Tab-separated table of C-alpha atoms in Angstrom:
chain	number	residue	atom	x	y	z
A	1	MET	CA	-8.003	-12.269	34.062
A	2	LEU	CA	-8.968	-8.836	35.374
A	3	LYS	CA	-6.435	-7.203	33.073
A	4	GLY	CA	-7.866	-9.097	30.109
A	5	LEU	CA	-11.408	-8.016	30.961
A	6	ALA	CA	-10.267	-4.424	31.288
A	7	GLY	CA	-8.691	-4.610	27.851
A	8	LEU	CA	-11.898	-5.954	26.318
A	9	LYS	CA	-13.935	-3.191	27.958
A	10	ALA	CA	-11.547	-0.534	26.673
A	11	ALA	CA	-11.824	-1.929	23.160
A	12	ALA	CA	-15.597	-2.069	23.331
A	13	ALA	CA	-15.750	1.515	24.555
A	14	LYS	CA	-14.331	2.854	21.311
A	15	PRO	CA	-16.173	1.053	18.490
A	16	ASN	CA	-17.628	4.236	17.091
A	17	SER	CA	-14.189	5.857	17.117
A	18	PHE	CA	-12.713	3.163	14.893
A	19	ALA	CA	-15.790	3.115	12.679
A	20	ARG	CA	-15.509	6.874	12.245
A	21	HIS	CA	-11.826	6.716	11.387
A	22	GLY	CA	-12.400	3.726	9.107
A	23	VAL	CA	-15.137	5.497	7.184
A	24	ALA	CA	-13.026	8.656	6.989
A	25	THR	CA	-10.110	6.643	5.599
A	26	VAL	CA	-12.324	5.059	2.943
A	27	LEU	CA	-13.760	8.453	1.968
A	28	VAL	CA	-10.323	10.070	1.770
A	29	THR	CA	-9.118	7.145	-0.306
A	30	ALA	CA	-12.119	7.592	-2.611
A	31	ALA	CA	-11.310	11.285	-2.988
A	32	THR	CA	-7.671	10.415	-3.683
A	33	MET	CA	-8.795	7.925	-6.317
A	34	ALA	CA	-10.927	10.604	-7.955
A	35	LEU	CA	-7.887	12.864	-8.103
A	36	GLY	CA	-5.863	9.988	-9.534
A	37	LEU	CA	-8.453	9.524	-12.246
A	38	LEU	CA	-8.311	13.236	-13.020
A	39	THR	CA	-4.533	13.283	-13.300
A	40	GLY	CA	-4.616	10.040	-15.290
A	41	ILE	CA	-7.022	11.577	-17.777
A	42	LEU	CA	-4.828	14.663	-18.101
A	43	VAL	CA	-1.770	12.496	-18.688
A	44	ALA	CA	-3.579	10.306	-21.229
A	45	ARG	CA	-5.074	13.211	-23.134
A	46	SER	CA	-1.915	15.335	-23.047
A	47	ILE	CA	0.938	12.937	-23.744
A	48	GLY	CA	-0.756	9.711	-24.925
A	49	PRO	CA	0.240	6.091	-24.261
A	50	GLU	CA	3.946	6.728	-24.984
A	51	GLY	CA	4.147	9.644	-22.547
A	52	ARG	CA	2.219	7.754	-19.887
A	53	GLY	CA	4.581	4.822	-20.342
A	54	ALA	CA	7.636	7.061	-19.886
A	55	LEU	CA	6.170	8.694	-16.776
A	56	THR	CA	5.253	5.300	-15.299
A	57	SER	CA	8.752	3.976	-15.961
A	58	VAL	CA	10.381	6.881	-14.111
A	59	LEU	CA	8.054	6.962	-11.103
A	60	THR	CA	7.710	3.198	-10.622
A	61	THR	CA	11.441	2.538	-10.539
A	62	VAL	CA	12.057	5.045	-7.751
A	63	GLN	CA	8.948	3.964	-5.849
A	64	MET	CA	9.967	0.313	-5.864
A	65	LEU	CA	13.534	1.020	-4.778
A	66	GLY	CA	12.149	3.102	-1.918
A	67	TRP	CA	9.955	0.229	-0.755
A	68	LEU	CA	12.748	-2.324	-1.077
A	69	PHE	CA	15.260	-0.308	0.954
A	70	ALA	CA	12.865	0.980	3.628
A	71	MET	CA	13.566	-2.231	5.582
A	72	GLY	CA	9.991	-2.464	6.864
A	73	CYS	CA	10.451	0.656	8.996
A	74	GLY	CA	6.853	1.838	8.535
A	75	LYS	CA	5.291	-1.264	10.073
A	76	ALA	CA	7.982	-1.487	12.754
A	77	VAL	CA	7.561	2.044	14.093
A	78	THR	CA	3.759	1.813	13.869
A	79	TYR	CA	3.760	-1.368	15.955
A	80	THR	CA	6.313	-0.089	18.473
A	81	LEU	CA	4.633	3.275	19.000
A	82	SER	CA	1.192	1.650	19.252
A	83	ARG	CA	2.546	-0.388	22.172
A	84	ASP	CA	4.589	2.423	23.802
A	85	HIS	CA	3.505	5.992	23.090
A	86	SER	CA	6.508	7.452	24.936
A	87	ALA	CA	8.917	6.098	22.299
A	88	GLY	CA	8.029	8.585	19.542
A	89	GLY	CA	11.005	10.952	19.789
A	90	ARG	CA	13.510	8.122	20.136
A	91	LEU	CA	12.031	6.219	17.194
A	92	LEU	CA	12.191	9.349	15.040
A	93	SER	CA	15.879	10.031	15.661
A	94	THR	CA	16.983	6.393	15.721
A	95	TRP	CA	15.304	5.422	12.483
A	96	THR	CA	16.415	8.566	10.692
A	97	LEU	CA	20.008	7.503	11.357
A	98	ILE	CA	19.237	3.986	10.126
A	99	LEU	CA	17.553	5.146	6.918
A	100	LEU	CA	20.033	7.752	5.695
A	101	PRO	CA	22.791	5.282	4.704
A	102	LEU	CA	20.139	2.982	3.250
A	103	ALA	CA	18.965	5.869	1.071
A	104	GLY	CA	22.496	6.346	-0.272
A	105	LEU	CA	22.760	2.642	-1.025
A	106	ALA	CA	19.368	2.658	-2.772
A	107	ILE	CA	20.315	5.628	-4.963
A	108	GLY	CA	23.583	3.982	-5.970
A	109	THR	CA	21.815	0.709	-6.734
A	110	GLY	CA	19.220	2.521	-8.807
A	111	TYR	CA	21.874	4.302	-10.848
A	112	LEU	CA	23.458	0.970	-11.737
A	113	LEU	CA	20.167	-0.811	-12.503
A	114	LEU	CA	18.388	1.869	-14.503
A	115	PRO	CA	20.035	1.067	-17.880
A	116	LEU	CA	18.836	-2.524	-17.501
A	117	LEU	CA	15.375	-1.708	-16.149
A	118	LEU	CA	14.695	0.863	-18.880
A	119	ALA	CA	16.455	-0.957	-21.681
A	120	ALA	CA	13.531	-0.632	-24.109
A	121	GLN	CA	12.959	3.066	-23.415
A	122	PRO	CA	14.469	6.097	-25.194
A	123	PRO	CA	17.631	7.743	-23.758
A	124	GLU	CA	15.742	10.816	-22.493
A	125	THR	CA	13.565	8.603	-20.238
A	126	LEU	CA	16.691	7.030	-18.741
A	127	GLU	CA	18.226	10.439	-18.085
A	128	LEU	CA	15.057	11.727	-16.445
A	129	ALA	CA	14.883	8.652	-14.212
A	130	ARG	CA	18.479	9.245	-13.091
A	131	LEU	CA	17.642	12.838	-12.172
A	132	TYR	CA	14.663	11.613	-10.139
A	133	LEU	CA	16.639	8.991	-8.188
A	134	PRO	CA	17.433	11.222	-5.126
A	135	MET	CA	13.704	11.153	-4.357
A	136	ILE	CA	14.342	7.673	-2.948
A	137	ALA	CA	15.609	9.379	0.216
A	138	MET	CA	12.324	11.289	0.479
A	139	ALA	CA	10.396	8.045	0.006
A	140	LEU	CA	12.272	6.306	2.829
A	141	LEU	CA	11.832	9.180	5.272
A	142	SER	CA	8.156	9.518	4.352
A	143	GLU	CA	7.670	5.841	5.174
A	144	LEU	CA	9.098	6.548	8.623
A	145	MET	CA	7.050	9.683	9.295
A	146	LEU	CA	3.724	8.238	8.162
A	147	GLY	CA	4.398	5.064	10.151
A	148	LEU	CA	4.909	7.148	13.304
A	149	ILE	CA	1.721	9.099	12.669
A	150	LEU	CA	-0.178	5.813	12.385
A	151	GLY	CA	1.469	4.622	15.590
A	152	ASP	CA	0.084	7.734	17.284
A	153	GLN	CA	-3.397	6.594	16.150
A	154	ASP	CA	-3.612	10.010	14.489
A	155	PHE	CA	-5.639	8.809	11.542
A	156	ARG	CA	-6.931	12.295	10.777
A	157	SER	CA	-3.440	13.662	10.094
A	158	PHE	CA	-2.475	10.503	8.234
A	159	ASN	CA	-5.450	10.862	5.908
A	160	ALA	CA	-4.846	14.588	5.444
A	161	LEU	CA	-1.206	14.054	4.458
A	162	ASN	CA	-2.092	11.231	2.092
A	163	PHE	CA	-4.661	13.492	0.444
A	164	LEU	CA	-2.328	16.495	0.246
A	165	GLN	CA	0.046	15.009	-2.328
A	166	PRO	CA	-2.479	13.893	-4.981
A	167	ALA	CA	-4.505	17.072	-4.438
A	168	GLY	CA	-1.450	19.254	-5.030
A	169	VAL	CA	-0.404	17.187	-8.029
A	170	ALA	CA	-3.876	17.469	-9.546
A	171	VAL	CA	-4.007	21.253	-9.098
A	172	VAL	CA	-0.615	21.802	-10.721
A	173	TYR	CA	-1.329	19.284	-13.495
A	174	VAL	CA	-4.503	21.167	-14.386
A	175	ALA	CA	-2.587	24.449	-14.426
A	176	LEU	CA	0.090	22.996	-16.694
A	177	TRP	CA	-2.536	21.503	-19.005
A	178	ALA	CA	-4.421	24.799	-19.213
A	179	ALA	CA	-1.184	26.587	-20.080
A	180	GLY	CA	-0.301	24.007	-22.717
A	181	ARG	CA	2.941	23.121	-20.910
A	182	PHE	CA	2.194	19.607	-19.695
A	183	THR	CA	5.144	17.286	-20.399
A	184	VAL	CA	6.664	14.191	-18.845
A	185	GLU	CA	9.464	16.315	-17.376
A	186	ALA	CA	7.003	18.769	-15.821
A	187	ALA	CA	4.948	15.912	-14.333
A	188	VAL	CA	8.048	14.402	-12.697
A	189	ILE	CA	9.020	17.775	-11.183
A	190	VAL	CA	5.519	18.201	-9.749
A	191	GLN	CA	5.621	14.739	-8.189
A	192	ALA	CA	8.976	15.485	-6.575
A	193	ALA	CA	7.832	18.851	-5.213
A	194	MET	CA	4.644	17.478	-3.647
A	195	SER	CA	6.467	14.509	-2.102
A	196	THR	CA	8.912	16.925	-0.470
A	197	LEU	CA	6.068	19.091	0.826
A	198	VAL	CA	4.285	16.130	2.433
A	199	LEU	CA	7.505	14.946	4.064
A	200	ALA	CA	8.187	18.421	5.489
A	201	ALA	CA	4.654	18.678	6.897
A	202	ALA	CA	4.793	15.217	8.503
A	203	THR	CA	8.233	15.877	10.004
A	204	ALA	CA	7.139	19.199	11.498
A	205	LEU	CA	4.062	17.561	13.030
A	206	LEU	CA	6.065	14.771	14.643
A	207	ILE	CA	8.801	17.028	15.985
A	208	ARG	CA	6.197	19.296	17.562
A	209	ARG	CA	4.451	16.282	19.094
A	210	HIS	CA	7.397	14.159	20.254
A	211	GLY	CA	10.458	16.391	20.063
A	212	LEU	CA	13.897	15.143	19.061
A	213	ALA	CA	15.199	12.630	21.573
A	214	ARG	CA	18.618	11.018	21.656
A	215	PRO	CA	18.906	7.913	19.467
A	216	ASP	CA	18.196	4.757	21.465
A	217	PRO	CA	20.316	1.792	20.303
A	218	ALA	CA	18.307	-0.721	22.351
A	219	LEU	CA	15.014	0.503	20.922
A	220	GLY	CA	16.611	0.568	17.486
A	221	ARG	CA	17.671	-3.081	17.757
A	222	LYS	CA	14.257	-4.160	19.020
A	223	SER	CA	12.270	-2.329	16.358
A	224	LEU	CA	14.794	-3.285	13.670
A	225	TRP	CA	14.228	-6.956	14.485
A	226	TYR	CA	10.500	-6.461	13.950
A	227	ALA	CA	11.265	-4.521	10.761
A	228	LEU	CA	13.518	-7.235	9.358
A	229	ARG	CA	10.796	-9.805	9.939
A	230	THR	CA	8.353	-7.611	8.012
A	231	HIS	CA	10.800	-6.795	5.242
A	232	GLY	CA	10.291	-10.084	3.480
A	233	ASP	CA	6.593	-9.292	3.337
A	234	VAL	CA	7.334	-5.798	2.017
A	235	VAL	CA	9.716	-7.125	-0.630
A	236	GLY	CA	7.355	-9.925	-1.576
A	237	GLY	CA	4.422	-7.508	-1.714
A	238	VAL	CA	6.287	-4.981	-3.830
A	239	ILE	CA	7.407	-7.646	-6.278
A	240	THR	CA	3.936	-9.193	-6.414
A	241	GLN	CA	2.307	-5.790	-6.973
A	242	ARG	CA	4.813	-3.983	-9.157
A	243	LEU	CA	7.289	-6.385	-10.738
A	244	ASP	CA	5.221	-6.398	-13.914
A	245	LEU	CA	5.558	-2.617	-14.274
A	246	LEU	CA	9.254	-2.843	-13.450
A	247	ILE	CA	10.039	-5.549	-16.024
A	248	ILE	CA	7.755	-4.495	-18.874
A	249	PRO	CA	9.742	-1.325	-19.769
A	250	ALA	CA	12.766	-3.536	-20.380
A	251	VAL	CA	10.867	-5.782	-22.797
A	252	LEU	CA	7.921	-3.968	-24.377
A	253	SER	CA	7.500	-0.636	-26.128
A	254	ALA	CA	6.461	2.561	-24.369
A	255	LYS	CA	2.966	2.267	-25.878
A	256	GLN	CA	2.483	-1.209	-24.392
A	257	VAL	CA	3.776	0.061	-21.054
A	258	GLY	CA	1.262	2.897	-21.202
A	259	LEU	CA	-1.660	0.572	-22.013
A	260	TYR	CA	-0.757	-1.815	-19.205
A	261	ALA	CA	-0.100	1.032	-16.772
A	262	LEU	CA	-3.649	2.275	-17.303
A	263	ALA	CA	-5.108	-1.207	-16.711
A	264	THR	CA	-3.105	-1.695	-13.522
A	265	SER	CA	-3.883	1.778	-12.198
A	266	LEU	CA	-7.620	1.219	-12.702
A	267	SER	CA	-7.526	-2.238	-11.107
A	268	TRP	CA	-5.468	-0.809	-8.269
A	269	LEU	CA	-8.292	1.605	-7.508
A	270	ILE	CA	-10.116	-1.467	-6.209
A	271	VAL	CA	-7.191	-2.359	-3.959
A	272	SER	CA	-6.706	1.208	-2.753
A	273	LEU	CA	-10.335	1.821	-1.846
A	274	SER	CA	-11.517	-1.584	-0.703
A	275	SER	CA	-8.381	-2.171	1.389
A	276	ALA	CA	-8.327	1.360	2.818
A	277	LEU	CA	-9.324	-0.067	6.182
A	278	ALA	CA	-6.073	-2.061	6.251
A	279	THR	CA	-4.203	1.184	6.911
A	280	VAL	CA	-5.924	1.743	10.239
A	281	VAL	CA	-6.547	-1.894	11.142
A	282	MET	CA	-2.956	-2.697	12.127
A	283	PRO	CA	-2.394	0.074	14.751
A	284	ALA	CA	-5.972	-0.122	16.022
A	285	ALA	CA	-5.907	-3.920	16.369
A	286	THR	CA	-2.452	-3.798	17.974
A	287	ARG	CA	-3.655	-1.420	20.681
A	288	ARG	CA	-6.817	-3.487	21.327
A	289	GLY	CA	-5.004	-6.803	21.809
A	290	ARG	CA	-7.101	-9.957	21.390
A	291	SER	CA	-10.315	-7.993	20.895
A	292	GLY	CA	-8.706	-6.514	17.792
A	293	ARG	CA	-9.339	-9.793	15.988
A	294	GLU	CA	-13.014	-8.978	15.591
A	295	LEU	CA	-12.020	-5.650	14.107
A	296	VAL	CA	-9.849	-7.471	11.558
A	297	LEU	CA	-12.610	-9.864	10.529
A	298	ASN	CA	-15.312	-7.206	10.284
A	299	SER	CA	-12.947	-5.106	8.168
A	300	LEU	CA	-12.305	-8.137	5.954
A	301	GLN	CA	-16.010	-8.564	5.289
A	302	ALA	CA	-16.444	-4.859	4.544
A	303	THR	CA	-13.489	-5.042	2.145
A	304	PHE	CA	-15.100	-7.878	0.204
A	305	ALA	CA	-18.338	-5.918	-0.062
A	306	ILE	CA	-16.663	-2.744	-1.338
A	307	GLY	CA	-14.290	-4.586	-3.655
A	308	GLY	CA	-16.969	-6.793	-5.148
A	309	LEU	CA	-19.213	-3.851	-5.922
A	310	LEU	CA	-16.484	-1.739	-7.515
A	311	GLY	CA	-14.823	-4.621	-9.324
A	312	GLY	CA	-18.083	-5.830	-10.789
A	313	GLY	CA	-18.928	-2.379	-12.105
A	314	LEU	CA	-15.521	-1.897	-13.692
A	315	PHE	CA	-15.617	-5.372	-15.233
A	316	VAL	CA	-18.950	-4.692	-16.965
A	317	PHE	CA	-18.224	-1.158	-18.160
A	318	ALA	CA	-14.463	-1.367	-18.842
A	319	ASP	CA	-14.658	-0.808	-22.616
A	320	ILE	CA	-17.079	2.100	-22.471
A	321	ALA	CA	-15.370	3.808	-19.551
A	322	ILE	CA	-11.862	3.625	-21.002
A	323	SER	CA	-12.881	4.819	-24.461
A	324	LEU	CA	-14.981	7.717	-23.155
A	325	VAL	CA	-12.610	8.884	-20.445
A	326	TYR	CA	-9.133	8.119	-21.799
A	327	GLY	CA	-9.765	8.035	-25.525
A	328	PRO	CA	-9.834	5.337	-28.238
A	329	SER	CA	-6.039	5.003	-28.184
A	330	PHE	CA	-6.338	3.237	-24.802
A	331	ALA	CA	-9.072	0.777	-25.867
A	332	ASP	CA	-6.648	-2.161	-25.686
A	333	SER	CA	-6.353	-1.630	-21.912
A	334	ALA	CA	-9.855	-3.068	-21.333
A	335	LEU	CA	-9.028	-6.786	-21.544
A	336	PRO	CA	-5.946	-6.604	-19.257
A	337	LEU	CA	-8.100	-4.645	-16.791
A	338	ARG	CA	-10.778	-7.351	-16.746
A	339	LEU	CA	-8.129	-10.000	-16.170
A	340	LEU	CA	-6.670	-8.053	-13.247
A	341	LEU	CA	-9.917	-7.247	-11.417
A	342	PRO	CA	-10.686	-10.592	-9.666
A	343	GLY	CA	-7.186	-10.771	-8.256
A	344	ALA	CA	-7.307	-7.120	-7.193
A	345	VAL	CA	-10.397	-7.729	-5.022
A	346	LEU	CA	-8.763	-10.728	-3.344
A	347	TYR	CA	-5.487	-8.881	-2.847
A	348	ALA	CA	-7.350	-6.066	-1.097
A	349	ALA	CA	-8.855	-8.618	1.294
A	350	ALA	CA	-5.427	-10.170	1.836
A	351	ALA	CA	-4.106	-6.780	2.973
A	352	ILE	CA	-6.560	-6.834	5.903
A	353	LEU	CA	-5.437	-10.286	7.025
A	354	LEU	CA	-1.736	-9.496	6.651
A	355	ASN	CA	-2.165	-6.409	8.831
A	356	GLY	CA	-3.993	-8.625	11.299
A	357	LEU	CA	-0.905	-10.832	11.462
A	358	TYR	CA	1.242	-7.761	12.123
A	359	ALA	CA	-1.049	-6.878	15.029
A	360	GLU	CA	-0.575	-10.411	16.380
A	361	ASN	CA	3.215	-9.837	16.384
A	362	ARG	CA	3.557	-12.358	13.564
A	363	PRO	CA	5.327	-10.295	10.881
A	364	PHE	CA	7.391	-13.209	9.583
A	365	THR	CA	4.232	-15.283	9.175
A	366	ALA	CA	2.748	-12.467	7.085
A	367	THR	CA	5.862	-12.606	4.936
A	368	LEU	CA	5.115	-16.153	3.783
A	369	ALA	CA	1.965	-15.160	1.892
A	370	ASN	CA	3.641	-12.461	-0.173
A	371	LEU	CA	6.710	-14.610	-0.784
A	372	LEU	CA	4.384	-17.097	-2.481
A	373	GLY	CA	2.948	-14.290	-4.605
A	374	MET	CA	6.447	-13.067	-5.413
A	375	ALA	CA	7.554	-16.493	-6.608
A	376	VAL	CA	4.529	-16.879	-8.866
A	377	THR	CA	4.899	-13.357	-10.269
A	378	LEU	CA	8.607	-13.709	-10.962
A	379	GLY	CA	8.343	-17.152	-12.501
A	380	GLY	CA	5.253	-16.324	-14.529
A	381	LEU	CA	6.693	-13.140	-16.009
A	382	ILE	CA	9.960	-14.832	-16.928
A	383	LEU	CA	8.108	-17.649	-18.671
A	384	PHE	CA	5.269	-15.809	-20.399
A	385	LEU	CA	5.926	-12.066	-20.749
A	386	ASN	CA	7.911	-12.229	-23.997
A	387	SER	CA	5.362	-14.386	-25.763
A	388	GLY	CA	2.141	-13.182	-24.135
A	389	GLY	CA	2.812	-9.467	-23.625
A	390	ILE	CA	0.530	-7.431	-21.392
A	391	LEU	CA	-2.216	-10.094	-21.350
A	392	ALA	CA	0.204	-12.618	-19.894
A	393	ALA	CA	1.346	-10.042	-17.319
A	394	ALA	CA	-2.270	-9.475	-16.256
A	395	ILE	CA	-2.998	-13.206	-15.895
A	396	VAL	CA	0.177	-13.820	-13.911
A	397	SER	CA	-0.619	-10.927	-11.582
A	398	THR	CA	-4.184	-11.990	-10.851
A	399	VAL	CA	-3.105	-15.575	-10.156
A	400	ALA	CA	-0.439	-14.294	-7.754
A	401	TYR	CA	-2.949	-12.026	-5.970
A	402	THR	CA	-5.349	-14.944	-5.537
A	403	LEU	CA	-2.673	-17.158	-4.015
A	404	VAL	CA	-1.624	-14.383	-1.617
A	405	PHE	CA	-5.193	-14.155	-0.318
A	406	ALA	CA	-5.539	-17.927	0.117
A	407	ALA	CA	-2.242	-18.081	1.994
A	408	ALA	CA	-3.064	-15.023	4.154
A	409	ALA	CA	-6.416	-16.487	5.215
A	410	THR	CA	-4.856	-19.844	6.101
A	411	LEU	CA	-1.995	-18.248	8.055
A	412	TYR	CA	-4.252	-15.850	9.969
A	413	ARG	CA	-6.566	-18.681	10.966
A	414	HIS	CA	-3.589	-20.738	12.124
A	415	ALA	CA	-2.077	-17.838	14.095
A	416	THR	CA	-5.294	-17.017	15.936
A	417	GLY	CA	-6.883	-20.460	16.223
A	418	LEU	CA	-10.189	-19.100	14.918
A	419	PRO	CA	-12.737	-21.345	13.142
A	420	TRP	CA	-13.297	-20.825	9.438
A	421	ARG	CA	-16.913	-19.796	10.027
A	422	VAL	CA	-15.886	-16.431	11.485
A	423	PHE	CA	-14.374	-15.485	8.124
A	424	LEU	CA	-17.763	-15.717	6.399
A	425	PRO	CA	-19.619	-12.447	5.728
A	426	ASP	CA	-22.253	-11.354	8.221
A	427	PRO	CA	-25.138	-9.910	6.133
A	428	ALA	CA	-26.441	-7.892	9.065
A	429	LEU	CA	-23.022	-6.353	9.607
A	430	LEU	CA	-22.572	-5.414	5.975
A	431	ALA	CA	-26.065	-3.927	5.796
A	432	ALA	CA	-25.343	-1.682	8.775
A	433	LEU	CA	-21.702	-0.862	7.937
A	434	PRO	CA	-19.998	1.045	9.493
A	435	ARG	CA	-22.340	1.587	12.468
A	436	ARG	CA	-21.967	-1.933	13.751
A	437	LEU	CA	-18.203	-2.318	13.482
A	438	LEU	CA	-17.048	-3.948	16.716
A	439	THR	CA	-20.422	-3.670	18.464
A	440	LYS	CA	-21.363	-7.293	18.980
A	441	PRO	CA	-19.571	-10.293	20.496
A	442	SER	CA	-18.230	-12.969	18.214
A	443	PRO	CA	-16.220	-16.191	18.419
A	444	VAL	CA	-13.124	-13.997	18.216
A	445	ALA	CA	-13.486	-12.855	21.818
A	446	ALA	CA	-13.290	-16.466	22.970
A	447	ALA	CA	-10.264	-17.335	20.854
A	448	PRO	CA	-7.294	-18.966	22.591
A	449	ALA	CA	-4.261	-16.912	23.501
A	450	ASN	CA	-1.893	-16.233	20.655
A	451	PRO	CA	1.375	-18.158	20.716
A	452	ALA	CA	4.644	-16.272	20.840
A	453	GLY	CA	5.338	-14.160	17.785
A	454	LYS	CA	7.611	-15.588	15.148
């Protein structure tokens, strides 16, 4: 009992710290989104829908393979290091050894799958994607390094590194555009260079902080078990989020890919900004124990407020904004964007609850929600993509996002034993956000003990 009270006091002593880091994360995400809009405009104006479609095809394929073969290492090392800060050096060396053979397997798999995944694209896009495949190794190692930085509760460095890549890309894109040398090939090279730079900076930071310890097989097995239980959620999430962009290049023309890529990137701004708190919720809630549940629920309510505001604005002004910013050739992206927006807001909220389940040591439970979304996405695209094109893809995606949220809310309530009323928005909290994050008692503090993690 005394230990539990001490934990609650420690959590209550740092509300302003989490609020500060949460606000900083949202602001950095907003700045990153602004840079993404800038680079998106440059891409649209320089190489048109066809060029944007080719660039999306190359980058998305490698990104998805990186997520699929990362084996949930990011969440696993974040959770483990949040519970035991002395494990940093051992996690770094152990997981590097685990990921290197996985990177080789991912690259080989990608080489075999690319002709199928890019079947509707020109040969030069396929060749460029093959040249970009080794970046999968960088993606896997970056997942590890950023997960460790989150486990250190070093949200400042995490935000700085996440801002560094899009900032560097934007600067070089502008320089290429000004020089009249912006091409798909140049854009891919810039992406690869900035990814490598971020990985090098994160690795140097972690080695300086934790050193290089001997690999620890016991720690590796323990964290790998957590990782494997999260991997279904990662796979399900990746398929739910990105399967449309992975399948469309094999079925539709580059122009259609480019139009849909713009709609998804704009809708994903809602997810990126309104779910920015999810990034810091998991390690912060893990360290706080049971009192972290209030943090999760307050973050959920803030996410709904941010997402609803942004989504509503984009829904109303989609046609005008796309035509003015990206040009008339992208006007057909407006309707898919409107179809995607409701699901995007709900998916952002789901991200908060899924990270709450991770903090409860229930990674396999979190997996169930995204597996439902994966099944709907896969089945819907198989049935309707050929006949319905990008509009069908948008409808399928937003339905899948909605079901993921409904499942995540139900599973989080079941895991914590909380009443449904604590999920409802608190108007006073939202009006004073972020000052009042974690500053008042709620039914969460009186929740029953969590059962053993699954």
